């Protein structure tokens, strides 16, 4: 078995006294395509934020490539690059598509602008949006905005090997999209796994088509930890009561609504 890229051990996280993660463990190896499932409020996005180093857990350990990470990601000199695709695409409305995609390189690299523009155009082509660089986010559909955020996530400085993303973290990439736009995004996730140079991803999703198409390993979170782990084909005849309830949407079962805001 390859050395894990990410290992979460005994993660605990509470917000305002409300326990969200309680002794949660998760391992992601290079090449894994992990779908993180579970009811609303069960801590799926929190797990992604902890992996990304945007949230330091109350307790537990985060290992990246076998090395213990301490503190938020900004405090760490030697870490791997992870790219996160946020649920709302998180584009700057006042910047063009090209400026959004190339934002980090325009700000932080020594590459000439013409080279950055060339790289940006390559990535826009990869996500199926050639020729859109001069448009503004408001001129795009929701699905196109998502694809712009994918292009931004996979853009890297070719002169800096440390800048290559080693894991893509997708937070509900197909939420709010119609079935056809969802399929476009699902196909893109699979395509990028083959072509972007970053073959490992974790995806939080509620959408069944996205789970089945993009999740090679599935983990179902509930009550602060992983309750079930399996593969997409296990969903066809599920025997696990958590999975059965998750798929059927039954109100009664082992899972109760966990979002403390309800
Ligand atoms: N920074 C924060 N401050 C306070 N509460 C938070 C914070 N982040 C998350 N929470 C709370 O923690 C719980 C878990 O949130 P999280 O977004 O991880 O759940 P989720 O499983 O991704 O939910 P959903 O499927 O609805 O997106 C929620 O009740 C949320 O309100």
Tab-separated table of C-alpha atoms and ligand atoms in Angstrom:
chain	number	residue	atom	x	y	z
A	1	UNK	CA	0.000	0.000	0.000
A	2	UNK	CA	1.414	3.453	-0.898
A	3	UNK	CA	2.268	5.914	1.850
A	4	UNK	CA	-0.826	7.990	2.618
A	5	UNK	CA	-0.836	11.500	1.210
A	6	UNK	CA	-3.223	12.650	3.936
A	7	UNK	CA	-3.940	10.986	7.230
A	8	UNK	CA	-6.356	12.356	9.804
A	9	UNK	CA	-6.147	10.662	13.181
A	10	UNK	CA	-8.572	11.171	16.030
A	11	UNK	CA	-9.845	14.531	14.791
A	12	UNK	CA	-12.203	16.383	17.133
A	13	UNK	CA	-13.891	19.662	16.269
A	14	UNK	CA	-16.596	21.589	18.059
A	15	UNK	CA	-18.183	24.928	17.271
A	16	UNK	CA	-19.833	26.908	20.060
A	17	UNK	CA	-19.989	23.797	22.222
A	18	UNK	CA	-21.579	21.731	19.459
A	19	UNK	CA	-19.525	18.620	18.652
A	20	UNK	CA	-19.136	18.201	14.880
A	21	UNK	CA	-16.208	15.774	14.582
A	22	UNK	CA	-15.451	13.294	17.319
A	23	UNK	CA	-12.410	11.046	16.915
A	24	UNK	CA	-12.666	11.062	13.108
A	25	UNK	CA	-10.102	9.157	11.062
A	26	UNK	CA	-9.553	9.360	7.321
A	27	UNK	CA	-6.719	8.263	5.072
A	28	UNK	CA	-6.228	9.405	1.480
A	29	UNK	CA	-3.528	7.745	-0.632
A	30	UNK	CA	-2.027	9.047	-3.880
A	31	UNK	CA	-4.441	8.320	-6.734
A	32	UNK	CA	-7.484	8.033	-4.451
A	33	UNK	CA	-10.775	9.548	-5.552
A	34	UNK	CA	-12.683	9.808	-2.296
A	35	UNK	CA	-16.290	10.946	-2.044
A	36	UNK	CA	-17.194	12.238	1.408
A	37	UNK	CA	-20.884	11.711	2.116
A	38	UNK	CA	-23.242	12.317	4.989
A	39	UNK	CA	-26.223	14.329	6.141
A	40	UNK	CA	-26.117	18.118	6.259
A	41	UNK	CA	-24.163	19.511	9.148
A	42	UNK	CA	-22.217	16.339	9.759
A	43	UNK	CA	-18.847	18.003	9.222
A	44	UNK	CA	-17.944	17.146	5.623
A	45	UNK	CA	-16.839	20.648	4.624
A	46	UNK	CA	-15.071	20.948	7.961
A	47	UNK	CA	-13.057	17.830	7.086
A	48	UNK	CA	-12.027	19.440	3.766
A	49	UNK	CA	-11.052	22.653	5.544
A	50	UNK	CA	-8.974	20.678	8.060
A	51	UNK	CA	-7.220	18.787	5.247
A	52	UNK	CA	-6.543	22.084	3.453
A	53	UNK	CA	-5.098	23.576	6.633
A	54	UNK	CA	-7.724	26.316	6.763
A	55	UNK	CA	-9.014	24.995	10.071
A	56	UNK	CA	-6.894	23.699	12.935
A	57	UNK	CA	-8.845	20.958	14.756
A	58	UNK	CA	-9.419	21.081	18.514
A	59	UNK	CA	-7.696	17.702	18.853
A	60	UNK	CA	-6.193	15.002	16.683
A	61	UNK	CA	-3.362	14.828	14.219
A	62	UNK	CA	-3.036	15.685	10.552
A	63	UNK	CA	-0.233	13.955	8.653
A	64	UNK	CA	0.738	15.161	5.192
A	65	UNK	CA	3.010	12.757	3.345
A	66	UNK	CA	3.749	11.111	6.690
A	67	UNK	CA	4.757	14.392	8.403
A	68	UNK	CA	2.727	15.781	11.278
A	69	UNK	CA	1.299	19.180	10.443
A	70	UNK	CA	1.022	21.620	13.302
A	71	UNK	CA	-0.853	24.898	13.117
A	72	UNK	CA	-2.583	26.457	10.116
A	73	UNK	CA	-1.147	25.962	6.650
A	74	UNK	CA	0.265	29.524	6.527
A	75	UNK	CA	2.686	28.689	9.340
A	76	UNK	CA	4.239	25.787	7.498
A	77	UNK	CA	7.167	26.124	5.159
A	78	UNK	CA	7.309	22.646	3.700
A	79	UNK	CA	3.955	21.294	2.713
A	80	UNK	CA	2.285	20.064	-0.422
A	81	UNK	CA	0.082	22.265	-2.516
A	82	UNK	CA	-3.617	21.513	-2.247
A	83	UNK	CA	-6.248	23.247	-4.333
A	84	UNK	CA	-9.762	23.731	-3.086
A	85	UNK	CA	-12.785	24.284	-5.289
A	86	UNK	CA	-15.410	26.038	-3.202
A	87	UNK	CA	-19.132	25.440	-3.418
A	88	UNK	CA	-19.887	28.965	-4.631
A	89	UNK	CA	-16.951	29.104	-7.104
A	90	UNK	CA	-15.615	32.108	-5.096
A	91	UNK	CA	-14.662	34.275	-8.094
A	92	UNK	CA	-13.900	37.990	-7.905
A	93	UNK	CA	-16.786	39.695	-9.707
A	94	UNK	CA	-14.706	42.735	-10.658
A	95	UNK	CA	-11.998	40.665	-12.362
A	96	UNK	CA	-12.185	38.982	-15.750
A	97	UNK	CA	-12.131	35.226	-16.105
A	98	UNK	CA	-8.413	35.353	-17.028
A	99	UNK	CA	-7.585	37.567	-14.061
A	100	UNK	CA	-9.495	35.228	-11.749
A	101	UNK	CA	-7.796	32.089	-13.056
A	102	UNK	CA	-4.331	33.657	-13.075
A	103	UNK	CA	-4.790	35.641	-9.855
A	104	UNK	CA	-2.250	33.763	-7.763
A	105	UNK	CA	0.441	33.723	-10.448
A	106	UNK	CA	-0.113	37.400	-11.327
A	107	UNK	CA	0.374	38.228	-7.622
A	108	UNK	CA	3.102	35.815	-6.604
A	109	UNK	CA	5.177	34.522	-9.495
A	110	UNK	CA	7.953	36.100	-11.520
A	111	UNK	CA	6.519	34.839	-14.771
A	112	UNK	CA	5.869	37.518	-17.388
A	113	UNK	CA	2.198	38.423	-17.883
A	114	UNK	CA	2.210	37.062	-21.427
A	115	UNK	CA	3.336	33.631	-20.138
A	116	UNK	CA	0.687	33.654	-17.384
A	117	UNK	CA	-1.977	34.523	-19.975
A	118	UNK	CA	-0.806	31.603	-22.099
A	119	UNK	CA	-1.024	29.221	-19.103
A	120	UNK	CA	-4.446	30.589	-18.186
A	121	UNK	CA	-5.692	29.999	-21.740
A	122	UNK	CA	-4.386	26.418	-21.645
A	123	UNK	CA	-6.323	25.748	-18.445
A	124	UNK	CA	-9.474	27.415	-19.779
A	125	UNK	CA	-9.206	25.129	-22.778
A	126	UNK	CA	-8.864	22.108	-20.464
A	127	UNK	CA	-12.088	22.980	-18.658
A	128	UNK	CA	-13.943	23.545	-21.911
A	129	UNK	CA	-14.047	27.344	-21.783
A	130	UNK	CA	-11.743	28.536	-24.572
A	131	UNK	CA	-12.102	32.189	-25.535
A	132	UNK	CA	-13.861	33.245	-22.324
A	133	UNK	CA	-10.868	35.005	-20.721
A	134	UNK	CA	-12.169	38.544	-21.274
A	135	UNK	CA	-15.629	37.869	-19.857
A	136	UNK	CA	-16.683	38.714	-16.308
A	137	UNK	CA	-18.180	36.133	-13.909
A	138	UNK	CA	-21.613	37.781	-14.144
A	139	UNK	CA	-21.663	36.930	-17.871
A	140	UNK	CA	-21.303	33.190	-17.158
A	141	UNK	CA	-23.753	30.490	-16.094
A	142	UNK	CA	-23.351	28.776	-12.707
A	143	UNK	CA	-21.785	25.731	-14.359
A	144	UNK	CA	-19.313	27.889	-16.294
A	145	UNK	CA	-18.328	29.737	-13.116
A	146	UNK	CA	-17.626	26.388	-11.479
A	147	UNK	CA	-15.433	25.437	-14.425
A	148	UNK	CA	-13.522	28.720	-14.110
A	149	UNK	CA	-12.842	27.842	-10.470
A	150	UNK	CA	-11.556	24.434	-11.614
A	151	UNK	CA	-9.176	26.159	-14.050
A	152	UNK	CA	-7.906	28.336	-11.196
A	153	UNK	CA	-7.414	25.271	-8.981
A	154	UNK	CA	-5.233	23.445	-11.507
A	155	UNK	CA	-3.170	26.438	-12.650
A	156	UNK	CA	0.387	26.138	-11.427
A	157	UNK	CA	3.757	27.707	-12.038
A	158	UNK	CA	5.555	25.337	-14.435
A	159	UNK	CA	8.942	26.631	-13.200
A	160	UNK	CA	8.140	25.660	-9.604
A	161	UNK	CA	7.563	21.920	-9.024
A	162	UNK	CA	6.389	22.635	-5.446
A	163	UNK	CA	3.470	24.550	-6.968
A	164	UNK	CA	1.938	21.437	-8.572
A	165	UNK	CA	-1.291	20.609	-6.706
A	166	UNK	CA	-1.114	17.115	-5.250
A	167	UNK	CA	-4.721	16.909	-4.185
A	168	UNK	CA	-7.862	18.670	-5.365
A	169	UNK	CA	-10.550	19.268	-2.757
A	170	UNK	CA	-14.004	19.755	-4.259
A	171	UNK	CA	-16.754	21.076	-1.994
A	172	UNK	CA	-20.134	20.242	-3.544
A	173	UNK	CA	-19.032	21.023	-7.117
A	174	UNK	CA	-22.393	20.087	-8.644
A	175	UNK	CA	-24.685	21.683	-6.037
A	176	UNK	CA	-27.341	23.835	-7.676
A	177	UNK	CA	-26.607	22.646	-11.210
A	178	UNK	CA	-29.097	21.004	-13.561
A	179	UNK	CA	-28.461	17.335	-14.464
A	180	UNK	CA	-26.690	18.118	-17.739
A	181	UNK	CA	-24.445	20.812	-16.226
A	182	UNK	CA	-23.720	18.343	-13.398
A	183	UNK	CA	-22.656	15.693	-15.894
A	184	UNK	CA	-20.302	18.206	-17.547
A	185	UNK	CA	-18.674	18.893	-14.170
A	186	UNK	CA	-18.502	15.187	-13.250
A	187	UNK	CA	-16.855	14.355	-16.580
A	188	UNK	CA	-14.446	17.241	-16.061
A	189	UNK	CA	-13.427	15.951	-12.627
A	190	UNK	CA	-12.616	12.554	-14.162
A	191	UNK	CA	-10.834	14.165	-17.105
A	192	UNK	CA	-8.714	16.376	-14.857
A	193	UNK	CA	-7.735	13.325	-12.816
A	194	UNK	CA	-6.182	11.940	-16.000
A	195	UNK	CA	-4.797	15.098	-17.576
A	196	UNK	CA	-4.104	17.798	-14.972
A	197	UNK	CA	-1.171	16.040	-13.324
A	198	UNK	CA	-3.109	15.861	-10.049
A	199	UNK	CA	-4.647	12.411	-9.808
A	200	UNK	CA	-5.848	12.545	-6.188
A	201	UNK	CA	-9.050	14.207	-5.070
A	202	UNK	CA	-11.598	14.331	-2.301
A	203	UNK	CA	-15.093	15.464	-3.101
A	204	UNK	CA	-17.936	16.408	-0.796
A	205	UNK	CA	-21.254	15.862	-2.500
A	206	UNK	CA	-24.894	15.049	-1.859
A	207	UNK	CA	-25.709	14.387	-5.487
A	208	UNK	CA	-26.156	10.711	-6.335
A	209	UNK	CA	-24.902	11.036	-9.919
A	210	UNK	CA	-21.753	12.772	-8.677
A	211	UNK	CA	-21.179	10.114	-6.008
A	212	UNK	CA	-21.543	7.283	-8.502
A	213	UNK	CA	-19.495	8.879	-11.279
A	214	UNK	CA	-16.659	10.474	-9.349
A	215	UNK	CA	-16.353	8.522	-6.096
A	216	UNK	CA	-14.092	5.519	-6.380
A	217	UNK	CA	-13.930	5.226	-2.578
A	218	UNK	CA	-16.892	6.392	-0.550
A	219	UNK	CA	-16.874	7.409	3.106
A	220	UNK	CA	-20.072	8.199	4.959
A	221	UNK	CA	-19.752	10.541	7.920
A	222	UNK	CA	-22.276	10.687	10.718
A	223	UNK	CA	-22.069	11.426	14.405
A	224	UNK	CA	-18.587	12.878	14.164
A	225	UNK	CA	-16.843	10.039	12.365
A	226	UNK	CA	-16.837	7.654	9.413
A	227	UNK	CA	-19.727	5.203	9.838
A	228	UNK	CA	-19.307	3.325	6.580
A	229	UNK	CA	-16.732	3.010	3.861
A	230	UNK	CA	-17.192	1.284	0.512
A	231	UNK	CA	-17.308	1.629	-3.254
A	232	UNK	CA	-19.831	3.062	-5.680
A	233	UNK	CA	-20.989	-0.443	-6.688
A	234	UNK	CA	-21.886	-1.141	-3.027
A	235	UNK	CA	-24.696	1.382	-3.439
A	236	UNK	CA	-26.600	-0.948	-5.772
A	237	UNK	CA	-27.640	-3.387	-3.036
A	238	UNK	CA	-26.756	-1.664	0.202
A	239	UNK	CA	-26.923	-3.727	3.353
A	240	UNK	CA	-25.592	-1.072	5.717
A	241	UNK	CA	-28.469	0.753	7.461
A	242	UNK	CA	-26.698	4.139	7.233
A	243	UNK	CA	-26.202	3.775	3.494
A	244	UNK	CA	-29.757	2.581	2.962
A	245	UNK	CA	-31.136	5.617	4.772
A	246	UNK	CA	-28.754	7.982	2.991
A	247	UNK	CA	-29.879	6.676	-0.407
A	248	UNK	CA	-33.603	6.495	0.358
A	249	UNK	CA	-33.817	9.765	2.271
A	250	UNK	CA	-35.993	8.092	4.919
A	251	UNK	CA	-36.519	10.301	7.943
A	252	UNK	CA	-36.472	7.286	10.269
A	253	UNK	CA	-33.288	5.245	10.605
A	254	UNK	CA	-29.965	5.309	12.394
A	255	UNK	CA	-29.306	8.904	11.291
A	256	UNK	CA	-31.167	11.846	12.751
A	257	UNK	CA	-30.978	15.405	11.429
A	258	UNK	CA	-27.723	16.629	12.931
A	259	UNK	CA	-27.590	20.299	11.998
A	260	UNK	CA	-27.896	22.097	15.301
A	261	UNK	CA	-29.376	25.100	13.537
A	262	UNK	CA	-32.601	23.155	12.945
B	1	LIG	N1	-16.512	28.341	11.447
B	1	LIG	C1	-17.617	27.853	12.005
B	1	LIG	N2	-18.169	28.461	13.066
B	1	LIG	C2	-19.276	27.966	13.676
B	1	LIG	N3	-19.922	26.867	13.261
B	1	LIG	C3	-19.418	26.218	12.187
B	1	LIG	C4	-18.241	26.678	11.515
B	1	LIG	N4	-17.971	25.821	10.491
B	1	LIG	C5	-18.930	24.874	10.534
B	1	LIG	N5	-19.798	25.117	11.545
B	1	LIG	C6	-20.958	24.287	11.909
B	1	LIG	O1	-20.511	22.950	11.967
B	1	LIG	C7	-21.482	22.077	11.442
B	1	LIG	C8	-20.869	21.265	10.329
B	1	LIG	O2	-20.624	22.139	9.219
B	1	LIG	P1	-20.109	21.594	7.826
B	1	LIG	O3	-20.254	22.725	6.866
B	1	LIG	O4	-18.783	20.973	7.984
B	1	LIG	O5	-21.179	20.455	7.529
B	1	LIG	P2	-21.493	19.708	6.175
B	1	LIG	O6	-21.591	18.272	6.513
B	1	LIG	O7	-20.507	20.085	5.121
B	1	LIG	O8	-22.925	20.287	5.843
B	1	LIG	P3	-23.670	20.556	4.431
B	1	LIG	O9	-23.832	19.205	3.798
B	1	LIG	O10	-24.973	21.145	4.849
B	1	LIG	O11	-22.817	21.502	3.635
B	1	LIG	C9	-22.661	22.940	11.002
B	1	LIG	O12	-23.622	22.928	12.025
B	1	LIG	C10	-22.051	24.317	10.842
B	1	LIG	O13	-22.975	25.328	11.098
